[in-house]
Amino acid sequence: MNFLPTDNDTFMTLDEALAFLEEDQPDSGRLDDVDPRSSISVASEDLDELLCVVVHHTPEDHHDEHVKKRRVRSPASSSTVLQRRKRAEIASLRDQVAELKRYLDQSALSGHNSTALKVNAITVADFQQQINTLSRWHRSALRQYERRQEAEKANRQLKIILAQQRKASNTFRRILRKPSLSNDMDFVLSNGAPDRRLLTNDACALMAQLEKSVERLYWNGGAEFEIPTVCSSLQTNYKEQWRSNGVDFTTNTPMQCSMEQASDIIWKYLERLQVRGRTSGSLQTTMTLPIKYGNEVLHFKKLHVIRNFHEADRVILVCADILLLPSRGLKFVSKGYTSITKSTEDPLKACVTRTVLKLQLETESDAVSQAASGAEAAALAALSTMIRKFWQVEQARLTDEAVTASATSFKIAL
């Protein structure tokens, strides 16, 4: 009889095995014929073998078999994180090594004792608590260490300040190298500070002074001006004569209209640009006059008064100007005398406008023969250029408008 289980058999418990043995025993009547020792011996051997097999193949052993657990992956156990952590630790250690090496080199250069390198913040705190127990050499080393730490801290702060100053200096250098700023600085350095006396002058007082000057010029009969009495009434000309501290302008403009029409053309044009003055038949204006000369712009403050006087055979226009240049402390004055007379060829339909204008630099001294300086010459040249351009345009305008006025009056007469 084979009690060993096969692969297809289920495992037997101990109770089932004992019950199976009891069923296979012979009848009670036959027990006397059988040797009890032989029967017990066989049964014991079979039972031992069965028990060994049952114990070896119990279900508990089946559940205790080693089961391979699945590895749970987490960010902390990732190989990339571990490698990154290792690299960070290595970099930190390298930085510490470099810092310690730097301190070692500095200590070697300064001639300190090698034992001073062993002093750190914790040791310093301990030394300060036990200062009385330290030897004289230890206290000296501690003081040197503290002074060195303070010096290094101050040195780092100074380096930061120096870097900031260099950055600011480079920024200012780039700004100062701009061409526009260089031109402005050259203008400021070449020109003096504005004259306060010119800036604080009362405009009303200056206007009153100009009005008196205009009236005086008229009653003097133009004695200050050399008006050409004999001049061609058919040719337009312009003359400019320079003096030591001024310029004289002379113009002759024939107009193909009557004397009254020429006077109206000139006066209506002036009324559009100026305001009425305090006296009858006068106009005045105050303005800032920018004039470009070379690479700079000169800003003049201009005060102007003009007055007309009607006579039987002519019309007189007298003007006076004050031109202030505060940036250079200069003052210019101009006086003009214009006469509108009838033409000798056609007194009713033609006339001649003659103008003399004198521009002069006004100085504090009476020495008018003194040559003008560089700044004064530049300002005088700028003003003369402006006046020249004005008369070139003005003479052409007067000629054209005279023809238009004459044609209009002819149509009205028809």
Tab-separated table of N, CA and C in Angstrom, residues 129-203:
chain	number	residue	atom	x	y	z
A	129	GLN	N	34.683	83.375	26.402
A	129	GLN	CA	34.135	83.003	27.705
A	129	GLN	C	35.235	82.644	28.701
A	130	GLN	N	36.315	82.107	28.205
A	130	GLN	CA	37.411	81.685	29.078
A	130	GLN	C	38.658	82.525	28.812
A	131	ILE	N	38.453	83.822	28.664
A	131	ILE	CA	39.561	84.694	28.302
A	131	ILE	C	40.610	84.765	29.397
A	132	ASN	N	40.133	84.611	30.628
A	132	ASN	CA	41.083	84.722	31.744
A	132	ASN	C	42.013	83.521	31.821
A	133	THR	N	41.577	82.402	31.243
A	133	THR	CA	42.384	81.183	31.321
A	133	THR	C	43.362	81.050	30.160
A	134	LEU	N	43.260	81.946	29.171
A	134	LEU	CA	44.137	81.846	28.008
A	134	LEU	C	45.501	82.434	28.315
A	135	SER	N	46.450	81.943	27.591
A	135	SER	CA	47.795	82.477	27.747
A	135	SER	C	47.936	83.773	26.955
A	136	ARG	N	49.055	84.418	27.157
A	136	ARG	CA	49.279	85.686	26.477
A	136	ARG	C	49.332	85.496	24.960
A	137	TRP	N	49.916	84.422	24.515
A	137	TRP	CA	50.003	84.174	23.082
A	137	TRP	C	48.633	83.861	22.490
A	138	HIS	N	47.816	83.139	23.244
A	138	HIS	CA	46.471	82.851	22.755
A	138	HIS	C	45.650	84.124	22.626
A	139	ARG	N	45.746	84.993	23.613
A	139	ARG	CA	44.997	86.247	23.546
A	139	ARG	C	45.482	87.104	22.374
A	140	SER	N	46.767	87.113	22.128
A	140	SER	CA	47.291	87.870	20.995
A	140	SER	C	46.791	87.302	19.667
A	141	ALA	N	46.783	85.970	19.563
A	141	ALA	CA	46.278	85.345	18.338
A	141	ALA	C	44.796	85.631	18.143
A	142	LEU	N	44.039	85.637	19.239
A	142	LEU	CA	42.613	85.922	19.151
A	142	LEU	C	42.364	87.355	18.685
A	143	ARG	N	43.128	88.291	19.211
A	143	ARG	CA	42.967	89.682	18.791
A	143	ARG	C	43.329	89.861	17.311
A	144	GLN	N	44.397	89.197	16.893
A	144	GLN	CA	44.770	89.277	15.482
A	144	GLN	C	43.688	88.680	14.576
A	145	TYR	N	43.104	87.605	15.031
A	145	TYR	CA	42.044	86.978	14.247
A	145	TYR	C	40.827	87.899	14.131
A	146	GLU	N	40.442	88.513	15.234
A	146	GLU	CA	39.293	89.420	15.204
A	146	GLU	C	39.572	90.626	14.310
A	147	ARG	N	40.776	91.189	14.431
A	147	ARG	CA	41.111	92.325	13.577
A	147	ARG	C	41.122	91.926	12.101
A	148	ARG	N	41.593	90.731	11.843
A	148	ARG	CA	41.620	90.270	10.453
A	148	ARG	C	40.200	90.096	9.906
A	149	GLN	N	39.305	89.555	10.726
A	149	GLN	CA	37.925	89.401	10.292
A	149	GLN	C	37.278	90.753	10.004
A	150	GLU	N	37.518	91.736	10.866
A	150	GLU	CA	36.964	93.072	10.644
A	150	GLU	C	37.554	93.715	9.389
A	151	ALA	N	38.862	93.516	9.193
A	151	ALA	CA	39.496	94.088	8.007
A	151	ALA	C	38.952	93.450	6.727
A	152	GLU	N	38.749	92.135	6.747
A	152	GLU	CA	38.201	91.470	5.567
A	152	GLU	C	36.770	91.923	5.287
A	153	LYS	N	35.985	92.120	6.350
A	153	LYS	CA	34.620	92.605	6.165
A	153	LYS	C	34.617	94.011	5.563
A	154	ALA	N	35.475	94.877	6.112
A	154	ALA	CA	35.569	96.236	5.560
A	154	ALA	C	36.074	96.216	4.116
A	155	ASN	N	37.008	95.308	3.827
A	155	ASN	CA	37.534	95.202	2.467
A	155	ASN	C	36.448	94.767	1.485
A	156	ARG	N	35.601	93.832	1.897
A	156	ARG	CA	34.500	93.409	1.026
A	156	ARG	C	33.523	94.554	0.766
A	157	GLN	N	33.207	95.319	1.816
A	157	GLN	CA	32.307	96.458	1.637
A	157	GLN	C	32.914	97.510	0.715
A	158	LEU	N	34.208	97.756	0.880
A	158	LEU	CA	34.868	98.733	0.013
A	158	LEU	C	34.899	98.261	-1.439
A	159	LYS	N	35.080	96.968	-1.647
A	159	LYS	CA	35.060	96.447	-3.011
A	159	LYS	C	33.686	96.625	-3.651
A	160	ILE	N	32.626	96.419	-2.856
A	160	ILE	CA	31.271	96.624	-3.379
A	160	ILE	C	31.054	98.088	-3.751
A	161	ILE	N	31.506	98.996	-2.865
A	161	ILE	CA	31.363	100.432	-3.141
A	161	ILE	C	32.163	100.823	-4.382
A	162	LEU	N	33.373	100.281	-4.508
A	162	LEU	CA	34.201	100.589	-5.670
A	162	LEU	C	33.554	100.104	-6.962
A	163	ALA	N	32.956	98.911	-6.921
A	163	ALA	CA	32.281	98.400	-8.120
A	163	ALA	C	31.098	99.284	-8.507
A	164	GLN	N	30.350	99.750	-7.507
A	164	GLN	CA	29.226	100.644	-7.799
A	164	GLN	C	29.706	101.967	-8.373
A	165	GLN	N	30.792	102.505	-7.819
A	165	GLN	CA	31.327	103.763	-8.335
A	165	GLN	C	31.832	103.612	-9.768
A	166	ARG	N	32.470	102.499	-10.058
A	166	ARG	CA	32.929	102.268	-11.431
A	166	ARG	C	31.757	102.162	-12.399
A	167	LYS	N	30.691	101.498	-11.968
A	167	LYS	CA	29.512	101.382	-12.823
A	167	LYS	C	28.891	102.746	-13.085
A	168	ALA	N	28.762	103.555	-12.020
A	168	ALA	CA	28.208	104.906	-12.198
A	168	ALA	C	29.119	105.764	-13.070
A	169	SER	N	30.436	105.621	-12.885
A	169	SER	CA	31.377	106.398	-13.689
A	169	SER	C	31.281	106.031	-15.166
A	170	ASN	N	31.155	104.753	-15.461
A	170	ASN	CA	31.017	104.337	-16.859
A	170	ASN	C	29.715	104.858	-17.469
A	171	THR	N	28.649	104.873	-16.661
A	171	THR	CA	27.375	105.402	-17.161
A	171	THR	C	27.487	106.880	-17.484
A	172	PHE	N	28.094	107.655	-16.563
A	172	PHE	CA	28.274	109.083	-16.812
A	172	PHE	C	29.190	109.323	-18.010
A	173	ARG	N	30.202	108.478	-18.170
A	173	ARG	CA	31.124	108.652	-19.289
A	173	ARG	C	30.401	108.446	-20.624
A	174	ARG	N	29.512	107.436	-20.669
A	174	ARG	CA	28.757	107.218	-21.905
A	174	ARG	C	27.826	108.390	-22.205
A	175	ILE	N	27.235	108.963	-21.149
A	175	ILE	CA	26.331	110.104	-21.355
A	175	ILE	C	27.109	111.324	-21.824
A	176	LEU	N	28.264	111.564	-21.192
A	176	LEU	CA	29.032	112.757	-21.524
A	176	LEU	C	29.672	112.676	-22.905
A	177	ARG	N	29.797	111.469	-23.447
A	177	ARG	CA	30.393	111.328	-24.773
A	177	ARG	C	29.401	111.533	-25.903
A	178	LYS	N	28.128	111.770	-25.584
A	178	LYS	CA	27.143	112.003	-26.634
A	178	LYS	C	27.428	113.326	-27.331
A	179	PRO	N	27.311	113.371	-28.665
A	179	PRO	CA	27.622	114.623	-29.388
A	179	PRO	C	26.724	115.781	-28.988
A	180	SER	N	25.439	115.508	-28.745
A	180	SER	CA	24.524	116.601	-28.403
A	180	SER	C	24.926	117.268	-27.104
A	181	LEU	N	25.304	116.469	-26.112
A	181	LEU	CA	25.708	117.049	-24.839
A	181	LEU	C	27.032	117.786	-24.967
A	182	SER	N	27.917	117.285	-25.797
A	182	SER	CA	29.192	117.980	-26.000
A	182	SER	C	28.972	119.359	-26.611
A	183	ASN	N	28.066	119.442	-27.576
A	183	ASN	CA	27.772	120.749	-28.175
A	183	ASN	C	27.165	121.703	-27.157
A	184	ASP	N	26.269	121.184	-26.321
A	184	ASP	CA	25.657	122.044	-25.303
A	184	ASP	C	26.692	122.527	-24.299
A	185	MET	N	27.608	121.646	-23.908
A	185	MET	CA	28.639	122.053	-22.955
A	185	MET	C	29.584	123.077	-23.574
A	186	ASP	N	29.910	122.881	-24.848
A	186	ASP	CA	30.751	123.880	-25.520
A	186	ASP	C	30.061	125.236	-25.571
A	187	PHE	N	28.759	125.221	-25.810
A	187	PHE	CA	28.016	126.486	-25.858
A	187	PHE	C	28.009	127.165	-24.490
A	188	VAL	N	27.797	126.372	-23.433
A	188	VAL	CA	27.747	126.956	-22.089
A	188	VAL	C	29.113	127.494	-21.688
A	189	LEU	N	30.173	126.734	-21.992
A	189	LEU	CA	31.507	127.174	-21.593
A	189	LEU	C	31.995	128.355	-22.423
A	190	SER	N	31.583	128.412	-23.683
A	190	SER	CA	32.035	129.520	-24.530
A	190	SER	C	31.296	130.810	-24.231
A	191	ASN	N	30.071	130.705	-23.728
A	191	ASN	CA	29.281	131.895	-23.418
A	191	ASN	C	29.286	132.135	-21.918
A	192	GLY	N	29.376	133.374	-21.551
A	192	GLY	CA	29.375	133.714	-20.140
A	192	GLY	C	27.990	133.602	-19.536
A	193	ALA	N	27.941	133.805	-18.242
A	193	ALA	CA	26.663	133.765	-17.547
A	193	ALA	C	25.810	134.951	-17.976
A	194	PRO	N	24.484	134.796	-17.994
A	194	PRO	CA	23.619	135.911	-18.392
A	194	PRO	C	23.811	137.122	-17.491
A	195	ASP	N	23.764	138.282	-18.113
A	195	ASP	CA	23.917	139.533	-17.373
A	195	ASP	C	22.605	139.844	-16.664
A	196	ARG	N	22.666	139.909	-15.333
A	196	ARG	CA	21.460	140.157	-14.561
A	196	ARG	C	20.878	141.539	-14.839
A	197	ARG	N	21.700	142.465	-15.180
A	197	ARG	CA	21.192	143.808	-15.462
A	197	ARG	C	20.297	143.812	-16.695
A	198	LEU	N	20.633	142.963	-17.664
A	198	LEU	CA	19.803	142.900	-18.860
A	198	LEU	C	18.506	142.147	-18.608
A	199	LEU	N	18.563	141.167	-17.700
A	199	LEU	CA	17.369	140.379	-17.431
A	199	LEU	C	16.369	141.125	-16.561
A	200	THR	N	16.839	142.047	-15.737
A	200	THR	CA	15.957	142.730	-14.794
A	200	THR	C	15.494	144.092	-15.288
A	201	ASN	N	15.861	144.470	-16.526
A	201	ASN	CA	15.412	145.760	-17.053
A	201	ASN	C	13.897	145.775	-17.210
A	202	ASP	N	13.327	146.915	-16.926
A	202	ASP	CA	11.881	147.073	-17.038
A	202	ASP	C	11.525	147.313	-18.499
A	203	ALA	N	10.628	146.464	-19.034
A	203	ALA	CA	10.243	146.607	-20.439
A	203	ALA	C	9.498	147.915	-20.676
